[in-house]
mmCIF file of C-alpha atoms in Angstrom:
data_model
loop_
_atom_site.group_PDB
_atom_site.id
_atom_site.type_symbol
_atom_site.label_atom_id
_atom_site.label_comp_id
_atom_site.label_asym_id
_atom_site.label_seq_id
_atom_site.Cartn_x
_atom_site.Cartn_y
_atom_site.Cartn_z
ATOM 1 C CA UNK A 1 -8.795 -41.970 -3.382
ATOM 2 C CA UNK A 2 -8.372 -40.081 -0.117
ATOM 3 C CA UNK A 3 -7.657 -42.264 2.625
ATOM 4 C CA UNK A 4 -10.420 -42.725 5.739
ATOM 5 C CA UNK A 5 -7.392 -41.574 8.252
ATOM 6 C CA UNK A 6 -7.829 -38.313 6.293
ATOM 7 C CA UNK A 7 -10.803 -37.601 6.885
ATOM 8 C CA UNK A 8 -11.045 -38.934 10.486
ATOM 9 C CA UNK A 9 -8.187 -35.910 11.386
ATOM 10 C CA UNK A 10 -10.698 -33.388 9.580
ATOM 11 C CA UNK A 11 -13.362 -34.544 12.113
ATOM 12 C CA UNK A 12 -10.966 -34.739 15.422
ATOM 13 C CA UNK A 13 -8.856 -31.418 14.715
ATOM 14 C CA UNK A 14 -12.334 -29.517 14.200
ATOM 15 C CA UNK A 15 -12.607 -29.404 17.646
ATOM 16 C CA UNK A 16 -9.362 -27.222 18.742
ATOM 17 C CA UNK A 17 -8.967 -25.364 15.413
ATOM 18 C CA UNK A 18 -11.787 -22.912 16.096
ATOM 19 C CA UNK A 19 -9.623 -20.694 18.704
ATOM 20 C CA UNK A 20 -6.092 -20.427 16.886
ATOM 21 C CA UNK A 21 -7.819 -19.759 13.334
ATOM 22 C CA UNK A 22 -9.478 -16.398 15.370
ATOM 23 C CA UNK A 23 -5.779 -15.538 16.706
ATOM 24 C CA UNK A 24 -4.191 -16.169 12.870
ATOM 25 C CA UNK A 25 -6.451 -12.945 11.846
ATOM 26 C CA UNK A 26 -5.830 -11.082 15.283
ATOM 27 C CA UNK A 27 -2.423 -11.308 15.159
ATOM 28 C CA UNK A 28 -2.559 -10.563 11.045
ATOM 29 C CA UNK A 29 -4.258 -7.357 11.769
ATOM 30 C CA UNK A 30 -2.158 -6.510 15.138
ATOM 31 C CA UNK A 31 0.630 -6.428 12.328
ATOM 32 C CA UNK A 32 -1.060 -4.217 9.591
ATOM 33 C CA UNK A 33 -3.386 -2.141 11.498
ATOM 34 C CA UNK A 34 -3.161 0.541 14.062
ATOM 35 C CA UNK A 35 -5.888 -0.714 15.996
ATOM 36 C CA UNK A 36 -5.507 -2.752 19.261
ATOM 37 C CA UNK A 37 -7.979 -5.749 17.937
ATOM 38 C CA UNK A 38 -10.905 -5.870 14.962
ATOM 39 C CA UNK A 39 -14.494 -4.997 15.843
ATOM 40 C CA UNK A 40 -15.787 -8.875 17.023
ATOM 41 C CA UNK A 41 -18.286 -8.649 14.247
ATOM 42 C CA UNK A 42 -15.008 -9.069 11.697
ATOM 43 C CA UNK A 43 -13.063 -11.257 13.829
ATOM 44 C CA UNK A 44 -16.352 -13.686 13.715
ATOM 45 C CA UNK A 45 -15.600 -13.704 9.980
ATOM 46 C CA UNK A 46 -12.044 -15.390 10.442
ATOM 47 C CA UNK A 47 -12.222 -18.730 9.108
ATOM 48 C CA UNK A 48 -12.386 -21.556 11.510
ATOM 49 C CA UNK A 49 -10.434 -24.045 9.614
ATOM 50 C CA UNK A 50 -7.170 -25.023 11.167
ATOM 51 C CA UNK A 51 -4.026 -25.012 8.714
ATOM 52 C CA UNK A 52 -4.095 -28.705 8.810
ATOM 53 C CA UNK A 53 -7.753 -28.716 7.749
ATOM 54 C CA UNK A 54 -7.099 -26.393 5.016
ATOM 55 C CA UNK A 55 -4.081 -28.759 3.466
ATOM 56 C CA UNK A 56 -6.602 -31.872 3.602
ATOM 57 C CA UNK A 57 -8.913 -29.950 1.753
ATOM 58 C CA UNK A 58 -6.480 -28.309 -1.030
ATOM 59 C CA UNK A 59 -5.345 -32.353 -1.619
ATOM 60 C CA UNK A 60 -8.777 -32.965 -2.078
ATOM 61 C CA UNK A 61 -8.950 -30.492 -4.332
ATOM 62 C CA UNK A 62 -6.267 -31.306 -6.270
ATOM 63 C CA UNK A 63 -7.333 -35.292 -6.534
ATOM 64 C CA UNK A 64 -11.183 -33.674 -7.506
ATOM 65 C CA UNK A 65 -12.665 -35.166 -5.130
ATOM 66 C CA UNK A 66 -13.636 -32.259 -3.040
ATOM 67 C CA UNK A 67 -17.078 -31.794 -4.231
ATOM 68 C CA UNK A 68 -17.397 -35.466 -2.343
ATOM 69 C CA UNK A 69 -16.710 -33.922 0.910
ATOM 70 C CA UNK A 70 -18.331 -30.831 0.219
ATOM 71 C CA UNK A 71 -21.240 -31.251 3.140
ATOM 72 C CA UNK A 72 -18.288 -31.818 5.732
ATOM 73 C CA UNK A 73 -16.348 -28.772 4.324
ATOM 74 C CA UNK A 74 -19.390 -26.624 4.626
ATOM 75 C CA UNK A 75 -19.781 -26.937 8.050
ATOM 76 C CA UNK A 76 -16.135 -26.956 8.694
ATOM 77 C CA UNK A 77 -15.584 -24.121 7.310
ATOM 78 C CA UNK A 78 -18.814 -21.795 7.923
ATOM 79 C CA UNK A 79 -19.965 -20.956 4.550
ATOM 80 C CA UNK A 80 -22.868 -21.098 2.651
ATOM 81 C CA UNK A 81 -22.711 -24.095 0.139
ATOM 82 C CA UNK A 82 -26.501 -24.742 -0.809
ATOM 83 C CA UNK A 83 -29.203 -21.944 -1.715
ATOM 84 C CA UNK A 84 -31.495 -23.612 0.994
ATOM 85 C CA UNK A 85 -28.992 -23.218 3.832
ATOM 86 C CA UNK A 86 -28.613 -19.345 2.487
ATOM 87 C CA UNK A 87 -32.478 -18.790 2.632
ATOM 88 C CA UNK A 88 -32.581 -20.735 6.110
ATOM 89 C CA UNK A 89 -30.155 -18.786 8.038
ATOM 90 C CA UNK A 90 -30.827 -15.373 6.792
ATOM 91 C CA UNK A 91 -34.395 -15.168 7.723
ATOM 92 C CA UNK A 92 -34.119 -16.226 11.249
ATOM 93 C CA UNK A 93 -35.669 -12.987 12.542
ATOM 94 C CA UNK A 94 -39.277 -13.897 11.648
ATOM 95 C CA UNK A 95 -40.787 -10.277 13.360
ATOM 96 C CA UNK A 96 -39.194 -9.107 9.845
ATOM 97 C CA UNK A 97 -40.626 -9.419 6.348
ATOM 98 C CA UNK A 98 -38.543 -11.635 3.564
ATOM 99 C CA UNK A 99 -35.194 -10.233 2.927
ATOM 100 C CA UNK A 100 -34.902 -7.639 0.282
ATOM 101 C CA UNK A 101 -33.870 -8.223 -3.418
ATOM 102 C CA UNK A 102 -30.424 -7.956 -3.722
ATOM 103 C CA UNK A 103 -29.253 -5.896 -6.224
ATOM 104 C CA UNK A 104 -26.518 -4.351 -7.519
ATOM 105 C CA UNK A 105 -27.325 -1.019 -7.170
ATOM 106 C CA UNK A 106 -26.241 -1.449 -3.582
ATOM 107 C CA UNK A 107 -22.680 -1.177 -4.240
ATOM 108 C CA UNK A 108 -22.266 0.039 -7.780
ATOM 109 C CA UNK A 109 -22.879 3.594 -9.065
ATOM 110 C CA UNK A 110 -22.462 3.382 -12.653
ATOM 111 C CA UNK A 111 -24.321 0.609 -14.157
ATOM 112 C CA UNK A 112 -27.752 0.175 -15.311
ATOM 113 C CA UNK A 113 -29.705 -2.054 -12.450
ATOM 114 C CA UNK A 114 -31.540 -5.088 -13.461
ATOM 115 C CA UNK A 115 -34.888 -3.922 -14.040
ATOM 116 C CA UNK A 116 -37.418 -3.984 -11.400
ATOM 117 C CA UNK A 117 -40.468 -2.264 -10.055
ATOM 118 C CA UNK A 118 -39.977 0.818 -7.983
ATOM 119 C CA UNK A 119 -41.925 -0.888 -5.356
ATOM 120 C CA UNK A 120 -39.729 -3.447 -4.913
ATOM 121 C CA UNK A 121 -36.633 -1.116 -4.899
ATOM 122 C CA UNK A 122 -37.948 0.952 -2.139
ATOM 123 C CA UNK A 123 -38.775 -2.594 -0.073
ATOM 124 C CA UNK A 124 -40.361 -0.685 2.455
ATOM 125 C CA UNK A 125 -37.716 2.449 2.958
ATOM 126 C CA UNK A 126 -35.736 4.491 0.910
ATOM 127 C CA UNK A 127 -32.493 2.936 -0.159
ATOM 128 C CA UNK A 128 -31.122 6.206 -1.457
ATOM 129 C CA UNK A 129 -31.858 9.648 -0.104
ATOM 130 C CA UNK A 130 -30.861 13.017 0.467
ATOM 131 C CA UNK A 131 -28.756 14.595 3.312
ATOM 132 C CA UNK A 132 -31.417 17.056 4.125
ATOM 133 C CA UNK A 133 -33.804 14.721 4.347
ATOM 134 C CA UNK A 134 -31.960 13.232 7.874
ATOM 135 C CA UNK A 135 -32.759 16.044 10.587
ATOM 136 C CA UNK A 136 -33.002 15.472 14.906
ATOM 137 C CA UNK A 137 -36.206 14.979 15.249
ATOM 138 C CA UNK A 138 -37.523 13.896 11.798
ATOM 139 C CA UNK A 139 -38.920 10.383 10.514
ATOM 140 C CA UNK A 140 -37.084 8.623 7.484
ATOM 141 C CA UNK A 141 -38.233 5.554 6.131
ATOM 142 C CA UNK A 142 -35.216 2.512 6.655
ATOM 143 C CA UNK A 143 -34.781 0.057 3.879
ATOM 144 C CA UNK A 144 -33.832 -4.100 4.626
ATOM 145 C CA UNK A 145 -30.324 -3.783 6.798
ATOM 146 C CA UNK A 146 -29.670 -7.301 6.744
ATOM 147 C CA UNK A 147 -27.341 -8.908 4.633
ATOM 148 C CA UNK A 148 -28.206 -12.131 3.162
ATOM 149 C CA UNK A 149 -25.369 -14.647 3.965
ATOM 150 C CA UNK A 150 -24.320 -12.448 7.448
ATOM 151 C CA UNK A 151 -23.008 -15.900 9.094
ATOM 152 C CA UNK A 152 -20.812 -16.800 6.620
ATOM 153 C CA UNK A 153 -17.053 -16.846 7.462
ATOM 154 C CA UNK A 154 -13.864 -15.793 5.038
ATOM 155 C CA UNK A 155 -11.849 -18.536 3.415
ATOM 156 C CA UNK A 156 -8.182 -18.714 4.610
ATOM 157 C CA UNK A 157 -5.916 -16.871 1.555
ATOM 158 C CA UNK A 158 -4.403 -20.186 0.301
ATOM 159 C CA UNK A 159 -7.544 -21.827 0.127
ATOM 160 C CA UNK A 160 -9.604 -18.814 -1.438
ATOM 161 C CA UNK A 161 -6.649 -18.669 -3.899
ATOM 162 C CA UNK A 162 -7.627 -21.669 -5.084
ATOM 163 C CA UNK A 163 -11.288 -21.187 -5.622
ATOM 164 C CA UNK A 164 -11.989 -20.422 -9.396
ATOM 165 C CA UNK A 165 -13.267 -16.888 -8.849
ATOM 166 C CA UNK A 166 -13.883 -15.423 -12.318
ATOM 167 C CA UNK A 167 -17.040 -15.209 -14.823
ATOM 168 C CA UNK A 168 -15.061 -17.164 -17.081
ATOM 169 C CA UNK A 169 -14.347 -19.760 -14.817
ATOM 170 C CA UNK A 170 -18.340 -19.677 -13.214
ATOM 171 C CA UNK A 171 -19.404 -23.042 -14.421
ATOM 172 C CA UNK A 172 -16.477 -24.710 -12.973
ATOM 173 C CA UNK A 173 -16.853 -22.702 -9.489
ATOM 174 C CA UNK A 174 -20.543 -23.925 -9.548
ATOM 175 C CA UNK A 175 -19.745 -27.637 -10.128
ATOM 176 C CA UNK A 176 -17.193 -27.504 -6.949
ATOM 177 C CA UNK A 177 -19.600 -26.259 -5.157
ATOM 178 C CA UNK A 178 -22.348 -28.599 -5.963
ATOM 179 C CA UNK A 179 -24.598 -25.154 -6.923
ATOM 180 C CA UNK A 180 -27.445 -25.903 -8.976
ATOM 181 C CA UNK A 181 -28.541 -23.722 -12.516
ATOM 182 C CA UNK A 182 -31.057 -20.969 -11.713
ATOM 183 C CA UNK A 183 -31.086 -21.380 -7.521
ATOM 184 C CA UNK A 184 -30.699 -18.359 -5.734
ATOM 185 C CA UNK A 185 -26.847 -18.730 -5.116
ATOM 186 C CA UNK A 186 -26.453 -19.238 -8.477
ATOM 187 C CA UNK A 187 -27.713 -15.492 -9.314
ATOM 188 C CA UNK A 188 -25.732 -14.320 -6.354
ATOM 189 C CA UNK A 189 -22.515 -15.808 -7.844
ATOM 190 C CA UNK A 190 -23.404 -14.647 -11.188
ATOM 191 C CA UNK A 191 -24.222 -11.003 -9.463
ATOM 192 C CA UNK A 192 -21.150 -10.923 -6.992
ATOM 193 C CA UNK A 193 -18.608 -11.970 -9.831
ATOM 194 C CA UNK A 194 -20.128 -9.402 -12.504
ATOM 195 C CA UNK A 195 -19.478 -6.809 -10.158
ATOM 196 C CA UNK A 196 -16.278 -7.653 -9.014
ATOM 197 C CA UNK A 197 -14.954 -8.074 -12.468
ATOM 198 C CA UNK A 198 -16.566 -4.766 -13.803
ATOM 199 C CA UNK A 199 -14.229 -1.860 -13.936
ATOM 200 C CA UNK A 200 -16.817 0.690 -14.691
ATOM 201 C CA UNK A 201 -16.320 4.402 -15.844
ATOM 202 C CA UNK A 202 -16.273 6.247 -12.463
ATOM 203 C CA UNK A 203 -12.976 8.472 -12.453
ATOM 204 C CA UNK A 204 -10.698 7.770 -9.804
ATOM 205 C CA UNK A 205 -12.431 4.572 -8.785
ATOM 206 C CA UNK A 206 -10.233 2.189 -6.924
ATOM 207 C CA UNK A 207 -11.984 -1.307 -6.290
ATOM 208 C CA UNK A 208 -11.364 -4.951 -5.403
ATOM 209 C CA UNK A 209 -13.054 -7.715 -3.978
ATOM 210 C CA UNK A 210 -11.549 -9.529 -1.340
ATOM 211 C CA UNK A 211 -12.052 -12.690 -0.630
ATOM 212 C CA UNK A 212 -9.912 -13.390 1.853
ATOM 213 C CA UNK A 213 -9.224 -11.706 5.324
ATOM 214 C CA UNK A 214 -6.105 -10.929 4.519
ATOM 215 C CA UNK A 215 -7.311 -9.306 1.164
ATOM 216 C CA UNK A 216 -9.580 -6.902 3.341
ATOM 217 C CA UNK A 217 -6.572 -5.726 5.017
ATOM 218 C CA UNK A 218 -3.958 -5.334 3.017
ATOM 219 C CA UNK A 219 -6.664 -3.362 0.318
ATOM 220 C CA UNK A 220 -7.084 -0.958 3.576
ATOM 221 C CA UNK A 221 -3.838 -0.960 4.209
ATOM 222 C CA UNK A 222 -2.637 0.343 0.767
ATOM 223 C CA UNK A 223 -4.925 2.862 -0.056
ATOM 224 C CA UNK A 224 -5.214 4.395 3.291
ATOM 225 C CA UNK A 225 -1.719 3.179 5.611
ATOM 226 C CA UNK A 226 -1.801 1.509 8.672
ATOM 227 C CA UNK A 227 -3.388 4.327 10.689
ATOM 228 C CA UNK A 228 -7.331 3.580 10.649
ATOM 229 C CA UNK A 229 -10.403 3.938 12.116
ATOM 230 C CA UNK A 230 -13.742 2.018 10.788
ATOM 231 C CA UNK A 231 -17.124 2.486 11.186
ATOM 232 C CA UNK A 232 -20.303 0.032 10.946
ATOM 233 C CA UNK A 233 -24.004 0.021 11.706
ATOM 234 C CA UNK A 234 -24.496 -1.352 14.985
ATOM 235 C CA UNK A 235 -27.699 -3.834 13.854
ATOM 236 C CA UNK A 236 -30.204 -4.310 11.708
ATOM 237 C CA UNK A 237 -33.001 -2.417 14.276
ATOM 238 C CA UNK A 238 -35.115 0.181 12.400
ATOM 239 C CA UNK A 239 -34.727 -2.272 9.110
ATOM 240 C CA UNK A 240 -38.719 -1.667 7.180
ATOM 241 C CA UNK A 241 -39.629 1.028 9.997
ATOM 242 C CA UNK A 242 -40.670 4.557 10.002
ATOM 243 C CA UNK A 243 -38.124 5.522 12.420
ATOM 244 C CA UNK A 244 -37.357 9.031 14.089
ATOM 245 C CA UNK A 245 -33.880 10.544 13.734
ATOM 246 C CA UNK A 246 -32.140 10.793 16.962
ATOM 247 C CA UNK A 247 -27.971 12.683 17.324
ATOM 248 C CA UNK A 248 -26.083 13.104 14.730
ATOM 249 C CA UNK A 249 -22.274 13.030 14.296
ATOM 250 C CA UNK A 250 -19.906 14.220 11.554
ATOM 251 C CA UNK A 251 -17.233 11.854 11.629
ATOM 252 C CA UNK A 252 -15.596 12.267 8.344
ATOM 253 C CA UNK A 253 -15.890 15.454 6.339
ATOM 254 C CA UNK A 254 -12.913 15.806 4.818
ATOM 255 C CA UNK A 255 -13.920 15.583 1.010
ATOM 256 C CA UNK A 256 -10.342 15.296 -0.059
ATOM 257 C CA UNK A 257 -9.549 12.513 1.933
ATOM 258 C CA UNK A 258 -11.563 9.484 0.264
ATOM 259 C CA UNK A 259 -12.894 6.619 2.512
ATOM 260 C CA UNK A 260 -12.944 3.536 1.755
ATOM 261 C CA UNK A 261 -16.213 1.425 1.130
ATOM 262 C CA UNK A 262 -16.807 -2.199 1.589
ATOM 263 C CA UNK A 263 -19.776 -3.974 1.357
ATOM 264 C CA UNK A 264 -20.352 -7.259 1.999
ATOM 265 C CA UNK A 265 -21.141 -9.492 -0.937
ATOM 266 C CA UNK A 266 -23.733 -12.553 -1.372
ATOM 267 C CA UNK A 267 -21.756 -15.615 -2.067
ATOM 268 C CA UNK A 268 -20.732 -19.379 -0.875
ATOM 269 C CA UNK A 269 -17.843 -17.419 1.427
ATOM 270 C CA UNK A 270 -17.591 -14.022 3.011
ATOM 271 C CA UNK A 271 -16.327 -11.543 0.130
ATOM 272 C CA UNK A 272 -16.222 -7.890 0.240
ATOM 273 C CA UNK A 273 -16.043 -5.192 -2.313
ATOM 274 C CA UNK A 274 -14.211 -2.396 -1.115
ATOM 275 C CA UNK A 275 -14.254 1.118 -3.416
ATOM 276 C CA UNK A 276 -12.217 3.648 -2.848
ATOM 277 C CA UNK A 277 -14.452 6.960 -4.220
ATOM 278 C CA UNK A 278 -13.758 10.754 -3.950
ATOM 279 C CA UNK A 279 -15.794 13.307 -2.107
ATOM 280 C CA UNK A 280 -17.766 11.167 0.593
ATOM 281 C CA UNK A 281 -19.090 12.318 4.014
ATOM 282 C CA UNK A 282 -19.486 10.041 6.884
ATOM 283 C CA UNK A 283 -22.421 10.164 9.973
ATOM 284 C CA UNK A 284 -22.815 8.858 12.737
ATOM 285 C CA UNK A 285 -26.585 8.656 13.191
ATOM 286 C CA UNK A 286 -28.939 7.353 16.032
ATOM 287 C CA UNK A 287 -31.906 5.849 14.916
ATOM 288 C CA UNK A 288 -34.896 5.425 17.011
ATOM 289 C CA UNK A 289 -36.776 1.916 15.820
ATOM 290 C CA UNK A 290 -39.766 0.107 17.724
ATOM 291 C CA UNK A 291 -37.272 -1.724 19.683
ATOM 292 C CA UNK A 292 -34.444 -0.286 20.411
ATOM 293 C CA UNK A 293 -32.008 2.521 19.390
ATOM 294 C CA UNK A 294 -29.533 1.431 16.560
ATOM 295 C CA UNK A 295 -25.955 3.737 16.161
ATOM 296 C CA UNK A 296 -26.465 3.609 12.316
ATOM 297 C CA UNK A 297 -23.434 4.805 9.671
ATOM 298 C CA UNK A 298 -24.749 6.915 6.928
ATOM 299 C CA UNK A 299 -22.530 7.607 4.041
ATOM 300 C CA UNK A 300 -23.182 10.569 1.647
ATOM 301 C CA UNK A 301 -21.478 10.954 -1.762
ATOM 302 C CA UNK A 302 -21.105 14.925 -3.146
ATOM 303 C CA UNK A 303 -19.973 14.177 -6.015
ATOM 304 C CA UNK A 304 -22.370 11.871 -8.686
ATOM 305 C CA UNK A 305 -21.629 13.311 -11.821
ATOM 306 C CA UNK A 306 -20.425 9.625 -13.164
ATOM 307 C CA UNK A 307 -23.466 7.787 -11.549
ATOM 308 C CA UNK A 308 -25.320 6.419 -14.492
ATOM 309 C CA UNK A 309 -28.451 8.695 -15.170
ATOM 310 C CA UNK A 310 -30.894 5.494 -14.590
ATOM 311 C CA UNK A 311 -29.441 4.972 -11.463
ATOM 312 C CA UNK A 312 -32.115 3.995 -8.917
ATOM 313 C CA UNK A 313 -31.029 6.821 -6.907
ATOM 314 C CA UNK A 314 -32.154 8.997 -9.558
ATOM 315 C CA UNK A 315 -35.459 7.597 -9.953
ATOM 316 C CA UNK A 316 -36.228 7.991 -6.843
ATOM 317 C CA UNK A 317 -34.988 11.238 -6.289
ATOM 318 C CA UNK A 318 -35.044 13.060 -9.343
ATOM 319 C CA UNK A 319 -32.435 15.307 -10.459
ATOM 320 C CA UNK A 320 -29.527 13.214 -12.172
ATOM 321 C CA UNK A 321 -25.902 12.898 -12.093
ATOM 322 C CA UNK A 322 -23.839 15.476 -10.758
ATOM 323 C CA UNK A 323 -26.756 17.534 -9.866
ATOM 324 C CA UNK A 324 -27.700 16.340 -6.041
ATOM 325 C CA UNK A 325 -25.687 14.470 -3.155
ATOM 326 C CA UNK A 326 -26.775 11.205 -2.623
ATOM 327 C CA UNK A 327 -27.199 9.317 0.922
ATOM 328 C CA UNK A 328 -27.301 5.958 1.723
ATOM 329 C CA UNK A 329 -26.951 3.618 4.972
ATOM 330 C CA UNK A 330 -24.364 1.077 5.714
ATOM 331 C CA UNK A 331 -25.856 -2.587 6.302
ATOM 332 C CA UNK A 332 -25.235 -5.113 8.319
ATOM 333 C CA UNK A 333 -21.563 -6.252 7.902
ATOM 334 C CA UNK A 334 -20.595 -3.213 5.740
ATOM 335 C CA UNK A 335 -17.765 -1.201 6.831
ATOM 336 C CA UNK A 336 -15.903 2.173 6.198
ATOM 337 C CA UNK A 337 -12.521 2.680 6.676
ATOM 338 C CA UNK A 338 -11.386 6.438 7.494
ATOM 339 C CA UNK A 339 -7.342 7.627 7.841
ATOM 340 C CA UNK A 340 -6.298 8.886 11.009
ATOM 341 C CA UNK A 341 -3.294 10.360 12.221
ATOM 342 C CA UNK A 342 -0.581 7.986 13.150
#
């Protein structure tokens, strides 16, 4: 049984962790990346537990008796641990209708989506589109930016590396985490985990989910070196609104030079899949909404011809794989990572 002291240090060191877990991932990235700092949107993400915190709560884990402390953990640690707490924080812009239904079909090209009225899939704006249809001057309908767990912080890599993080090992996961059969995290686990485990048929289609941080990084750092630049919508503004198209920017046209992708996942912890996939253009776009202007990132694949044919993109489109370019935007807390010159 853990002892009281234990948990008592938890409690006390919670208060002075928060600033030198933020420098562990500054000074992890000042190592790998060629950048001066992260964008403070990522650097919120670092995880606020303290090493200390973190070996208290791999010994509870390896006594079981973590699921015990779970509520404590949770708020330690910044992550989402109940479906209520999920729904709760998400939604806190009330001017905006419920979030959209999160689907796969957000990340992955090449798999059937679950099925679901067209209606729905649109949610108010087009989720997929074509580049011609984004002109200075011209309205385009904007789908649900927001991402449904945005406040939700990384795990450190030893504790993450601990976390049963497999389809195979989803009932266990679930019973750590207190997560109840049928609740909306449950479907996001049993989403996020399909995808991440699913190699797919697209040719030359590097992937990973990180779940860690570090993970992010050193994925970045492999597949494009240490010389980077990234790129992510400025807000959710302009999310379910008619909006008119203000400048745009070409800031990555090199189709031989693949981007990478990363899209923020729904789950108990911040996780990202990041897909590295050939012949993609990259705008800059300025999108007027209601309220403000919003510096939106638009990313436009040229080549489709492994895109399943029922692809949602298709459907709404027409055409089929291989036959058009498809558009989409880059939500809240998604990123792409470009090579630059070192």
């Amino acid at each position: 049984m853990t002892h009281p002291v234990m948990l008592l240090e938890l409690l006390i060191v919670a208060y002075f962790s928060g600033s030198q877990a933020t420098n562990d991932f500054s000074q992890y990235w000042e190592d790998h990346i060629g950048l001066p700092h992260p964008p403070y949107w990522l650097a919120a993400k670092a995880s606020p537990l303290s090493p200390h915190q973190v070996k208290i709560f791999m010994k509870l884990m390896e006594e079981n008796e973590f699921s015990s402390h779970l509520h404590l953990f949770c708020n330690l640690a910044n992550v989402a641990c109940s479906s209520n707490a999920l729904v709760k924080k998400a939604t806190n812009n009330t001017s905006l209708p419920p979030l959209a239904q999160w689907n796969a079909f957000k990340v992955e090209y090449d798999k059937v989506p679950k099925e679901i009225p067209m209606s729905i899939a649109r949610q108010g704006g087009l989720p997929y589109f074509r580049q011609s249809m984004v002109k200075e001057g011209g309205f385009i309908p904007i789908p649900d930016l927001r991402d449904p767990t945005s406040y939700k912080s990384f795990l450190p890599r030893s504790l993450a590396s601990k976390i049963p993080f497999s389809i195979a090992r989803i009932e266990e996961l679930k019973k750590l985490f207190c997560v109840m059969d049928g609740s909306i995290m449950d479907e996001h686990i049993q989403d996020t985990l399909e995808t991440c485990e699913d190699s797919g048929p697209i040719q030359g289609l590097q992937s990973t989910c990180a779940i860690s941080a570090e993970d992010l990084i050193d994925f970045v750092v492999e597949k494009l070196g240490h010389h980077v630049s990234l790129w992510s919508t400025e807000s959710v503004e302009g999310s379910y609104e008619n909006v008119i198209i203000g400048a745009m920017k070409l800031i990555h046209g090199n189709l031989s030079e693949s981007p990478a992708l990363c899209h923020s996942m729904p789950f108990l912890f911040q996780v990202y899949y990041c897909h590295v996939l050939q012949e993609v253009k990259v705008y800059s776009v300025d999108i007027h909404a209601q309220k403000k202007l919003n510096h939106a990132i638009m990313a436009c694949h040229y080549d489709t011809s492994t895109w399943n044919q029922n692809h949602i993109a298709f459907k709404l489109l027409g055409f089929g794989p291989g036959l058009i370019e498809v558009c989409h935007w880059i939500s809240e807390n998604g990123v792409i990572w470009t090579k630059t010159l070192g």
